[in-house]
């Protein structure tokens, strides 16, 4: 065999041995490494000391993970913290063993340990990842990052921004207040902080140009704070909610993003060169400027782009309403909630007694004090479910279902003209919402309030899908 032939056959054998074909090449997983580590970051600005935080990769937010839809992902998480951790991929429909719920779907990643997450996200969209062990403390210290799955053909924009919005409770020296999971936060609105940030920075400034078209991926990574954002006279078009496309619309109301929720908007900026404008939050009594937008001297174009902004609508399993299993869920408890008694470990008790053990919330009178408790629902794979959730309490609750998206059908009995798919819908006090979904993903899936202090105080359950 001459040299050239030898090389050719060796290459061919190597290719055959690893069975590389064009499609296999496209499916080579994209690899990432995330190191859970303590770090220092300047949140409040140069006049304050840096804040000691916990991070995935050294910064807050953590290292961005971005792939194209259809690509497989292989993330090795190493734990350099002094405490165990895990990574949950919020909103991703993935195999149960990759869901990252320490104590339910995997063992915690011990200090010095590693864990490999491997999956192929089926949906394009805006997602995020975060710790899922002692989350009210770990997420509160900064253990989260953006997870972006790109569409095959996204709408044309000049720029894309990812804004991870958070809310920190800092002391005078800019260090994190250590009062995680205190009784007041648990029984009221959760850990509401005093320093709201975008991408880890307080009162950040972003330069924009008149005529520029920008897609902003808004991700609420707060423990508990909900946002209601106004963009002055800019009229953003909403193109996706909780990672799933919606028919684009301009909202005349502020954009509400509950804890853990995501909203994608497209904005055609128009403004006087040199002028500025604030994105304002007014969810709670006191409104504040979240971030400042400053118009560059140069105008990018006079007329805004006319190209379409719609994403292709989600292709999720369509629930069959007629043959669906109906389930009503009532959220009860908390301060001023009126819940008197509930079951803890199957035992009826006074709420006072339950509170003395650190719990104050219940779903259908059951306190979710364990992850692996008897399931709220046990379903056969493929079963359609009609779920009605009623918030019978005095506080808002962003209710999150793992491993599935739910189709929101009605709010307070009023049918939506166009149902949307959500994974973290925000239910205001006394509000009732109806959802439907197909339980197509086998495993044990958490269903919990994403006010992380509420989850820690019992506002959670498990839904089991049998294969
Ligand atoms: Cu964002 Cu149970 O998680
Ligand atoms: Cu989740
Ligand atoms: Cu809640």
CSV table of C-alpha atoms and ligand atoms in Angstrom, one decimal:
chain,number,residue,atom,x,y,z
A,1,UNK,CA,0.0,0.0,0.0
A,2,UNK,CA,1.4,3.4,-0.9
A,3,UNK,CA,1.5,6.2,1.6
A,4,UNK,CA,-1.4,8.1,0.1
A,5,UNK,CA,-3.6,5.0,0.1
A,6,UNK,CA,-2.6,4.2,3.7
A,7,UNK,CA,-3.6,7.6,4.9
A,8,UNK,CA,-6.9,7.5,3.0
A,9,UNK,CA,-7.8,4.1,4.4
A,10,UNK,CA,-6.8,5.1,8.0
A,11,UNK,CA,-9.0,8.1,7.7
A,12,UNK,CA,-11.8,6.0,6.4
A,13,UNK,CA,-11.4,3.5,9.2
A,14,UNK,CA,-11.3,6.3,11.8
A,15,UNK,CA,-14.4,7.7,10.3
A,16,UNK,CA,-16.1,4.4,10.2
A,17,UNK,CA,-15.0,3.5,13.7
A,18,UNK,CA,-16.5,6.7,15.1
A,19,UNK,CA,-19.4,6.4,12.6
A,20,UNK,CA,-19.2,10.0,11.6
A,21,UNK,CA,-21.7,11.0,9.0
A,22,UNK,CA,-22.8,14.5,8.2
A,23,UNK,CA,-25.8,14.3,10.5
A,24,UNK,CA,-23.7,12.8,13.3
A,25,UNK,CA,-21.3,15.7,13.0
A,26,UNK,CA,-24.1,18.2,13.4
A,27,UNK,CA,-25.2,16.3,16.5
A,28,UNK,CA,-21.8,16.2,18.2
A,29,UNK,CA,-22.8,17.7,21.5
A,30,UNK,CA,-21.6,21.3,22.2
A,31,UNK,CA,-19.6,21.0,25.4
A,32,UNK,CA,-19.6,23.5,28.2
A,33,UNK,CA,-17.9,23.6,31.6
A,34,UNK,CA,-19.5,25.4,34.5
A,35,UNK,CA,-17.6,25.8,37.8
A,36,UNK,CA,-19.7,26.6,40.8
A,37,UNK,CA,-17.4,29.0,42.7
A,38,UNK,CA,-17.3,31.8,45.2
A,39,UNK,CA,-16.4,35.1,43.6
A,40,UNK,CA,-16.5,38.9,44.0
A,41,UNK,CA,-18.4,41.2,41.8
A,42,UNK,CA,-19.2,44.9,41.8
A,43,UNK,CA,-22.9,45.2,41.9
A,44,UNK,CA,-23.6,48.6,43.3
A,45,UNK,CA,-20.9,50.6,41.6
A,46,UNK,CA,-17.4,52.0,42.2
A,47,UNK,CA,-18.4,53.8,45.5
A,48,UNK,CA,-19.1,50.5,47.2
A,49,UNK,CA,-17.0,47.5,47.9
A,50,UNK,CA,-17.4,44.4,45.7
A,51,UNK,CA,-20.0,41.9,46.8
A,52,UNK,CA,-19.1,38.3,47.7
A,53,UNK,CA,-21.3,36.1,45.5
A,54,UNK,CA,-21.6,32.4,44.4
A,55,UNK,CA,-21.4,32.0,40.7
A,56,UNK,CA,-21.3,29.5,37.8
A,57,UNK,CA,-18.1,30.5,36.1
A,58,UNK,CA,-17.0,33.5,38.1
A,59,UNK,CA,-19.6,36.2,37.2
A,60,UNK,CA,-23.2,37.1,37.8
A,61,UNK,CA,-25.0,36.1,35.7
A,62,UNK,CA,-23.2,32.8,35.2
A,63,UNK,CA,-21.5,31.9,31.9
A,64,UNK,CA,-24.0,32.1,29.1
A,65,UNK,CA,-25.0,28.8,27.4
A,66,UNK,CA,-26.1,29.3,23.9
A,67,UNK,CA,-26.8,26.7,21.2
A,68,UNK,CA,-28.9,26.2,18.2
A,69,UNK,CA,-32.1,24.3,18.4
A,70,UNK,CA,-31.5,20.6,17.6
A,71,UNK,CA,-28.0,20.7,19.0
A,72,UNK,CA,-27.1,18.4,21.8
A,73,UNK,CA,-25.4,19.8,24.8
A,74,UNK,CA,-22.9,18.3,27.3
A,75,UNK,CA,-22.3,20.4,30.4
A,76,UNK,CA,-19.8,19.4,33.0
A,77,UNK,CA,-20.5,21.1,36.3
A,78,UNK,CA,-17.7,21.1,38.8
A,79,UNK,CA,-18.4,22.2,42.4
A,80,UNK,CA,-15.7,24.4,44.0
A,81,UNK,CA,-18.1,25.6,46.7
A,82,UNK,CA,-18.1,24.4,50.3
A,83,UNK,CA,-21.7,23.3,49.9
A,84,UNK,CA,-23.4,20.8,47.7
A,85,UNK,CA,-25.1,22.1,44.5
A,86,UNK,CA,-26.9,21.1,41.3
A,87,UNK,CA,-28.1,22.7,38.1
A,88,UNK,CA,-31.7,22.8,36.9
A,89,UNK,CA,-32.5,23.8,33.3
A,90,UNK,CA,-35.5,25.9,33.8
A,91,UNK,CA,-38.2,25.5,31.2
A,92,UNK,CA,-36.4,22.8,29.2
A,93,UNK,CA,-38.3,19.6,28.3
A,94,UNK,CA,-35.6,17.2,29.0
A,95,UNK,CA,-35.1,13.6,30.4
A,96,UNK,CA,-36.0,13.5,34.1
A,97,UNK,CA,-32.5,12.4,35.1
A,98,UNK,CA,-31.1,15.6,33.7
A,99,UNK,CA,-33.6,17.9,35.5
A,100,UNK,CA,-31.1,18.8,38.2
A,101,UNK,CA,-33.3,18.6,41.3
A,102,UNK,CA,-31.0,17.4,44.0
A,103,UNK,CA,-32.8,15.0,46.2
A,104,UNK,CA,-35.3,14.0,43.5
A,105,UNK,CA,-33.7,13.4,40.2
A,106,UNK,CA,-30.0,13.2,41.2
A,107,UNK,CA,-27.7,13.2,44.1
A,108,UNK,CA,-26.3,16.6,45.1
A,109,UNK,CA,-23.0,17.5,43.6
A,110,UNK,CA,-20.7,17.5,46.6
A,111,UNK,CA,-17.9,20.0,47.2
A,112,UNK,CA,-15.1,18.8,44.8
A,113,UNK,CA,-17.5,16.7,42.8
A,114,UNK,CA,-18.7,16.9,39.2
A,115,UNK,CA,-21.9,16.1,37.3
A,116,UNK,CA,-22.4,15.9,33.5
A,117,UNK,CA,-25.7,17.1,32.1
A,118,UNK,CA,-26.4,15.8,28.6
A,119,UNK,CA,-29.6,16.5,26.6
A,120,UNK,CA,-30.9,18.0,23.4
A,121,UNK,CA,-33.4,20.9,24.0
A,122,UNK,CA,-36.4,20.4,21.8
A,123,UNK,CA,-37.5,24.0,21.8
A,124,UNK,CA,-35.9,27.2,20.7
A,125,UNK,CA,-36.3,30.1,23.2
A,126,UNK,CA,-35.1,32.0,26.2
A,127,UNK,CA,-34.5,29.8,29.2
A,128,UNK,CA,-32.1,29.9,32.2
A,129,UNK,CA,-30.3,27.6,34.5
A,130,UNK,CA,-30.0,27.8,38.3
A,131,UNK,CA,-29.1,25.8,41.4
A,132,UNK,CA,-31.8,23.5,42.6
A,133,UNK,CA,-30.7,22.7,46.1
A,134,UNK,CA,-31.3,25.1,49.0
A,135,UNK,CA,-32.3,27.4,46.1
A,136,UNK,CA,-33.6,30.2,48.1
A,137,UNK,CA,-30.0,30.8,49.4
A,138,UNK,CA,-28.0,29.6,46.3
A,139,UNK,CA,-30.0,31.5,43.7
A,140,UNK,CA,-30.1,34.5,46.1
A,141,UNK,CA,-26.2,34.4,46.2
A,142,UNK,CA,-26.0,34.4,42.4
A,143,UNK,CA,-26.0,30.7,41.2
A,144,UNK,CA,-27.8,31.1,37.9
A,145,UNK,CA,-27.1,32.0,34.2
A,146,UNK,CA,-28.8,32.4,30.8
A,147,UNK,CA,-29.6,29.4,28.6
A,148,UNK,CA,-30.5,30.5,25.0
A,149,UNK,CA,-31.6,28.1,22.4
A,150,UNK,CA,-31.5,29.9,19.0
A,151,UNK,CA,-34.2,29.5,16.3
A,152,UNK,CA,-33.2,28.2,12.9
A,153,UNK,CA,-34.2,31.5,11.3
A,154,UNK,CA,-34.7,34.2,13.9
A,155,UNK,CA,-36.2,37.5,13.0
A,156,UNK,CA,-33.6,40.0,11.7
A,157,UNK,CA,-32.4,42.5,14.3
A,158,UNK,CA,-29.5,44.8,14.6
A,159,UNK,CA,-28.6,43.5,18.1
A,160,UNK,CA,-29.7,41.1,20.7
A,161,UNK,CA,-29.5,41.7,24.4
A,162,UNK,CA,-30.0,39.3,27.2
A,163,UNK,CA,-31.2,41.0,30.4
A,164,UNK,CA,-31.1,38.8,33.5
A,165,UNK,CA,-33.0,40.8,36.1
A,166,UNK,CA,-32.3,40.1,39.7
A,167,UNK,CA,-33.0,41.7,43.1
A,168,UNK,CA,-30.4,41.6,45.8
A,169,UNK,CA,-30.7,42.2,49.5
A,170,UNK,CA,-27.5,44.0,50.4
A,171,UNK,CA,-26.2,45.6,53.5
A,172,UNK,CA,-24.4,49.0,53.8
A,173,UNK,CA,-21.1,47.4,52.8
A,174,UNK,CA,-22.7,45.9,49.7
A,175,UNK,CA,-22.4,42.4,51.2
A,176,UNK,CA,-25.4,40.0,50.9
A,177,UNK,CA,-27.7,40.0,53.9
A,178,UNK,CA,-27.5,36.5,55.4
A,179,UNK,CA,-31.1,36.3,56.6
A,180,UNK,CA,-32.0,33.7,54.0
A,181,UNK,CA,-35.3,32.0,54.5
A,182,UNK,CA,-36.4,34.1,57.5
A,183,UNK,CA,-40.0,33.6,58.8
A,184,UNK,CA,-41.2,36.9,57.5
A,185,UNK,CA,-40.0,36.3,53.9
A,186,UNK,CA,-41.4,32.8,54.0
A,187,UNK,CA,-44.9,33.8,55.1
A,188,UNK,CA,-45.1,37.1,53.1
A,189,UNK,CA,-43.9,38.1,49.6
A,190,UNK,CA,-40.6,36.2,49.7
A,191,UNK,CA,-37.1,37.7,49.8
A,192,UNK,CA,-37.7,41.1,48.2
A,193,UNK,CA,-34.3,42.9,48.0
A,194,UNK,CA,-33.2,46.5,48.0
A,195,UNK,CA,-30.9,46.4,44.9
A,196,UNK,CA,-32.5,45.5,41.6
A,197,UNK,CA,-30.0,44.7,38.9
A,198,UNK,CA,-29.8,43.9,35.2
A,199,UNK,CA,-27.0,41.4,34.4
A,200,UNK,CA,-25.6,42.0,37.9
A,201,UNK,CA,-25.4,45.8,37.7
A,202,UNK,CA,-27.4,48.3,39.6
A,203,UNK,CA,-28.7,51.3,37.5
A,204,UNK,CA,-26.8,50.2,34.4
A,205,UNK,CA,-26.7,52.4,31.3
A,206,UNK,CA,-27.2,50.9,27.8
A,207,UNK,CA,-26.5,52.8,24.6
A,208,UNK,CA,-29.0,52.6,21.8
A,209,UNK,CA,-29.4,54.2,18.4
A,210,UNK,CA,-32.5,55.7,16.9
A,211,UNK,CA,-33.8,53.4,14.2
A,212,UNK,CA,-32.1,50.4,15.7
A,213,UNK,CA,-34.0,47.1,16.0
A,214,UNK,CA,-33.1,45.2,19.2
A,215,UNK,CA,-34.4,41.9,20.6
A,216,UNK,CA,-34.3,41.8,24.3
A,217,UNK,CA,-34.5,38.5,26.2
A,218,UNK,CA,-35.8,39.4,29.6
A,219,UNK,CA,-35.2,36.8,32.3
A,220,UNK,CA,-36.4,37.2,35.9
A,221,UNK,CA,-33.8,35.5,38.1
A,222,UNK,CA,-35.1,37.0,41.3
A,223,UNK,CA,-35.9,34.9,44.3
A,224,UNK,CA,-39.2,36.6,44.7
A,225,UNK,CA,-39.6,39.9,43.1
A,226,UNK,CA,-42.0,40.3,40.2
A,227,UNK,CA,-41.5,43.0,37.7
A,228,UNK,CA,-43.9,45.2,35.7
A,229,UNK,CA,-41.8,47.1,33.2
A,230,UNK,CA,-42.6,50.2,31.2
A,231,UNK,CA,-40.4,51.4,28.3
A,232,UNK,CA,-41.6,55.0,28.0
A,233,UNK,CA,-43.0,55.6,24.4
A,234,UNK,CA,-41.0,52.8,22.9
A,235,UNK,CA,-43.9,50.3,22.5
A,236,UNK,CA,-42.0,46.9,22.6
A,237,UNK,CA,-43.5,44.0,20.7
A,238,UNK,CA,-43.8,40.8,22.7
A,239,UNK,CA,-42.7,37.9,20.6
A,240,UNK,CA,-42.3,35.1,23.2
A,241,UNK,CA,-43.3,34.3,26.7
A,242,UNK,CA,-41.6,31.7,28.9
A,243,UNK,CA,-39.4,30.8,25.9
A,244,UNK,CA,-42.4,29.9,23.6
A,245,UNK,CA,-43.3,32.1,20.7
A,246,UNK,CA,-46.6,34.1,20.7
A,247,UNK,CA,-48.2,36.0,17.9
A,248,UNK,CA,-46.4,39.4,18.3
A,249,UNK,CA,-48.4,42.1,20.0
A,250,UNK,CA,-47.7,45.5,21.4
A,251,UNK,CA,-48.9,45.8,25.0
A,252,UNK,CA,-50.4,49.0,26.2
A,253,UNK,CA,-49.8,47.9,29.7
A,254,UNK,CA,-46.5,47.4,31.4
A,255,UNK,CA,-44.8,44.0,30.8
A,256,UNK,CA,-45.3,41.8,33.8
A,257,UNK,CA,-42.6,39.2,34.4
A,258,UNK,CA,-43.1,37.0,37.5
A,259,UNK,CA,-40.1,35.4,39.3
A,260,UNK,CA,-38.6,32.8,36.9
A,261,UNK,CA,-40.6,34.1,33.9
A,262,UNK,CA,-39.1,35.2,30.6
A,263,UNK,CA,-40.4,37.6,28.0
A,264,UNK,CA,-38.8,38.3,24.6
A,265,UNK,CA,-39.4,41.7,23.1
A,266,UNK,CA,-38.4,43.5,19.9
A,267,UNK,CA,-38.0,47.2,20.1
A,268,UNK,CA,-37.6,49.6,17.2
A,269,UNK,CA,-35.8,52.5,19.0
A,270,UNK,CA,-36.7,56.0,18.2
A,271,UNK,CA,-35.5,59.0,20.1
A,272,UNK,CA,-33.6,62.3,20.0
A,273,UNK,CA,-29.8,61.8,19.8
A,274,UNK,CA,-28.3,62.3,23.2
A,275,UNK,CA,-31.7,61.9,25.0
A,276,UNK,CA,-32.3,59.2,27.5
A,277,UNK,CA,-35.1,57.2,29.0
A,278,UNK,CA,-35.5,54.8,31.9
A,279,UNK,CA,-37.1,51.4,32.0
A,280,UNK,CA,-39.4,51.7,35.0
A,281,UNK,CA,-40.8,49.1,37.3
A,282,UNK,CA,-44.0,49.6,39.1
A,283,UNK,CA,-45.1,46.2,40.3
A,284,UNK,CA,-45.1,47.2,44.0
A,285,UNK,CA,-46.1,50.4,45.6
A,286,UNK,CA,-42.8,52.2,44.9
A,287,UNK,CA,-41.7,52.5,41.3
A,288,UNK,CA,-38.1,52.7,40.4
A,289,UNK,CA,-35.8,53.0,37.3
A,290,UNK,CA,-34.4,49.6,36.5
A,291,UNK,CA,-32.0,50.6,33.7
A,292,UNK,CA,-31.3,53.7,31.6
A,293,UNK,CA,-31.2,53.8,27.9
A,294,UNK,CA,-29.2,56.6,26.2
A,295,UNK,CA,-29.5,57.5,22.5
A,296,UNK,CA,-26.3,57.7,20.6
A,297,UNK,CA,-25.5,60.9,18.6
A,298,UNK,CA,-25.7,58.9,15.4
A,299,UNK,CA,-29.1,57.8,14.0
A,300,UNK,CA,-28.9,54.3,12.5
A,301,UNK,CA,-31.8,54.6,10.2
A,302,UNK,CA,-34.7,57.1,9.8
A,303,UNK,CA,-37.5,54.5,9.2
A,304,UNK,CA,-37.6,51.4,11.3
A,305,UNK,CA,-37.2,48.0,9.7
A,306,UNK,CA,-40.2,46.5,8.0
A,307,UNK,CA,-39.1,42.8,8.1
A,308,UNK,CA,-41.3,40.4,10.0
A,309,UNK,CA,-40.7,39.9,13.7
A,310,UNK,CA,-42.8,36.8,14.3
A,311,UNK,CA,-41.2,33.6,15.5
A,312,UNK,CA,-42.7,30.3,14.3
A,313,UNK,CA,-45.3,29.3,16.8
A,314,UNK,CA,-44.6,26.4,19.3
A,315,UNK,CA,-45.1,22.9,18.2
A,316,UNK,CA,-46.0,21.3,21.6
A,317,UNK,CA,-48.1,18.2,22.1
A,318,UNK,CA,-51.7,19.4,21.9
A,319,UNK,CA,-53.8,18.3,24.9
A,320,UNK,CA,-57.2,16.6,24.2
A,321,UNK,CA,-59.6,18.5,26.4
A,322,UNK,CA,-62.5,16.1,26.1
A,323,UNK,CA,-60.4,13.1,27.3
A,324,UNK,CA,-58.4,15.0,29.8
A,325,UNK,CA,-57.9,14.3,33.5
A,326,UNK,CA,-59.2,17.2,35.5
A,327,UNK,CA,-57.5,18.5,38.6
A,328,UNK,CA,-58.1,21.5,40.8
A,329,UNK,CA,-55.2,22.9,42.8
A,330,UNK,CA,-55.7,25.4,45.6
A,331,UNK,CA,-52.9,27.5,46.9
A,332,UNK,CA,-53.4,28.3,50.6
A,333,UNK,CA,-51.5,29.6,53.6
A,334,UNK,CA,-49.2,32.5,54.3
A,335,UNK,CA,-49.8,35.6,56.3
A,336,UNK,CA,-53.3,36.9,56.1
A,337,UNK,CA,-54.3,33.8,54.1
A,338,UNK,CA,-57.0,32.4,56.3
A,339,UNK,CA,-55.7,28.8,56.2
A,340,UNK,CA,-56.2,27.3,59.6
A,341,UNK,CA,-55.2,23.7,59.3
A,342,UNK,CA,-53.2,21.6,56.8
A,343,UNK,CA,-51.5,18.2,56.5
A,344,UNK,CA,-47.9,17.8,57.2
A,345,UNK,CA,-46.5,14.3,56.5
A,346,UNK,CA,-50.2,13.3,56.2
A,347,UNK,CA,-51.1,14.5,59.7
A,348,UNK,CA,-53.7,17.3,60.1
A,349,UNK,CA,-52.2,20.1,62.2
A,350,UNK,CA,-52.8,23.7,63.1
A,351,UNK,CA,-51.0,26.2,60.9
A,352,UNK,CA,-49.3,27.5,64.1
A,353,UNK,CA,-47.8,24.0,64.7
A,354,UNK,CA,-46.8,23.7,61.1
A,355,UNK,CA,-45.2,27.2,61.2
A,356,UNK,CA,-43.2,26.1,64.2
A,357,UNK,CA,-41.5,23.6,61.8
A,358,UNK,CA,-40.8,26.3,59.2
A,359,UNK,CA,-43.7,25.7,56.8
A,360,UNK,CA,-46.6,28.1,56.1
A,361,UNK,CA,-48.0,27.1,52.6
A,362,UNK,CA,-50.0,24.2,51.3
A,363,UNK,CA,-51.4,22.9,48.0
A,364,UNK,CA,-54.8,21.3,48.4
A,365,UNK,CA,-54.1,21.4,52.2
A,366,UNK,CA,-50.9,19.4,51.8
A,367,UNK,CA,-47.7,21.0,53.0
A,368,UNK,CA,-44.9,20.3,50.5
A,369,UNK,CA,-42.2,19.7,53.1
A,370,UNK,CA,-40.4,17.0,51.0
A,371,UNK,CA,-39.4,16.8,47.3
A,372,UNK,CA,-40.2,13.1,47.0
A,373,UNK,CA,-43.6,13.1,48.7
A,374,UNK,CA,-46.6,11.2,47.5
A,375,UNK,CA,-47.5,12.7,44.1
A,376,UNK,CA,-50.2,15.4,43.6
A,377,UNK,CA,-51.0,13.6,40.3
A,378,UNK,CA,-49.9,10.3,39.0
A,379,UNK,CA,-50.3,10.1,35.2
A,380,UNK,CA,-49.8,7.7,32.4
A,381,UNK,CA,-47.5,8.9,29.8
A,382,UNK,CA,-49.5,10.7,27.1
A,383,UNK,CA,-52.4,11.6,29.3
A,384,UNK,CA,-53.9,15.0,28.7
A,385,UNK,CA,-54.4,17.0,31.9
A,386,UNK,CA,-56.7,20.0,32.6
A,387,UNK,CA,-55.3,21.8,35.6
A,388,UNK,CA,-57.1,24.6,37.3
A,389,UNK,CA,-55.0,26.6,39.8
A,390,UNK,CA,-56.6,28.9,42.3
A,391,UNK,CA,-54.5,31.3,44.4
A,392,UNK,CA,-56.5,31.4,47.6
A,393,UNK,CA,-53.9,33.6,49.4
A,394,UNK,CA,-52.9,37.2,49.9
A,395,UNK,CA,-49.7,37.0,47.8
A,396,UNK,CA,-48.7,36.5,44.1
A,397,UNK,CA,-47.3,33.1,43.2
A,398,UNK,CA,-45.4,32.2,40.0
A,399,UNK,CA,-46.3,28.5,39.7
A,400,UNK,CA,-43.7,26.5,37.9
A,401,UNK,CA,-44.1,23.0,36.4
A,402,UNK,CA,-40.9,21.1,35.5
A,403,UNK,CA,-40.3,19.2,32.3
A,404,UNK,CA,-43.5,20.4,30.5
A,405,UNK,CA,-45.1,23.6,29.2
A,406,UNK,CA,-48.8,24.3,30.0
A,407,UNK,CA,-51.3,25.9,27.7
A,408,UNK,CA,-52.9,28.8,29.5
A,409,UNK,CA,-56.6,28.6,28.5
A,410,UNK,CA,-58.4,31.1,30.8
A,411,UNK,CA,-57.9,33.6,33.6
A,412,UNK,CA,-60.7,34.1,36.1
A,413,UNK,CA,-63.1,32.2,33.9
A,414,UNK,CA,-62.3,34.4,30.8
A,415,UNK,CA,-61.0,32.4,27.9
A,416,UNK,CA,-57.9,33.7,26.2
A,417,UNK,CA,-58.5,34.6,22.6
A,418,UNK,CA,-55.2,33.0,21.8
A,419,UNK,CA,-53.9,30.5,24.4
A,420,UNK,CA,-50.2,30.8,25.3
A,421,UNK,CA,-47.7,28.2,26.5
A,422,UNK,CA,-46.1,28.9,29.8
A,423,UNK,CA,-43.9,27.2,32.4
A,424,UNK,CA,-44.0,29.8,35.2
A,425,UNK,CA,-47.4,31.6,35.2
A,426,UNK,CA,-47.9,34.3,37.8
A,427,UNK,CA,-51.1,34.0,39.7
A,428,UNK,CA,-52.1,37.2,41.5
A,429,UNK,CA,-54.0,37.0,44.9
A,430,UNK,CA,-57.4,35.3,44.4
A,431,UNK,CA,-56.7,34.7,40.8
A,432,UNK,CA,-57.7,31.4,39.1
A,433,UNK,CA,-56.2,30.1,35.9
A,434,UNK,CA,-57.0,27.0,33.7
A,435,UNK,CA,-54.3,25.1,31.9
A,436,UNK,CA,-54.0,22.0,29.8
A,437,UNK,CA,-51.0,19.9,28.9
A,438,UNK,CA,-49.9,16.5,27.8
A,439,UNK,CA,-48.0,14.5,30.4
A,440,UNK,CA,-45.6,13.2,27.8
A,441,UNK,CA,-42.4,13.2,29.8
A,442,UNK,CA,-41.9,10.3,32.2
A,443,UNK,CA,-40.5,10.9,35.6
A,444,UNK,CA,-40.9,12.8,38.8
A,445,UNK,CA,-41.5,16.5,38.1
A,446,UNK,CA,-41.7,19.3,40.6
A,447,UNK,CA,-44.6,21.7,40.6
A,448,UNK,CA,-43.9,24.6,42.9
A,449,UNK,CA,-44.0,28.3,43.5
A,450,UNK,CA,-40.9,30.0,42.2
A,451,UNK,CA,-40.9,32.5,45.1
A,452,UNK,CA,-38.1,30.4,46.4
A,453,UNK,CA,-38.9,31.2,50.1
A,454,UNK,CA,-42.5,30.0,49.4
A,455,UNK,CA,-41.2,26.7,48.0
A,456,UNK,CA,-38.9,26.3,51.0
A,457,UNK,CA,-41.9,26.9,53.2
A,458,UNK,CA,-44.0,24.1,51.7
A,459,UNK,CA,-45.5,25.6,48.5
A,460,UNK,CA,-44.6,22.6,46.3
A,461,UNK,CA,-45.7,19.2,45.1
A,462,UNK,CA,-44.6,16.5,42.8
A,463,UNK,CA,-46.3,15.2,39.6
A,464,UNK,CA,-45.4,11.7,38.5
A,465,UNK,CA,-45.6,10.6,34.9
A,466,UNK,CA,-45.4,6.8,34.5
A,467,UNK,CA,-43.7,5.4,31.4
B,1,LIG,CU1,-36.6,27.2,38.1
B,1,LIG,CU2,-37.9,24.1,40.3
B,1,LIG,O1,-37.2,25.6,39.2
B,2,LIG,CU1,-37.8,24.4,36.3
B,3,LIG,CU1,-45.5,31.7,46.2
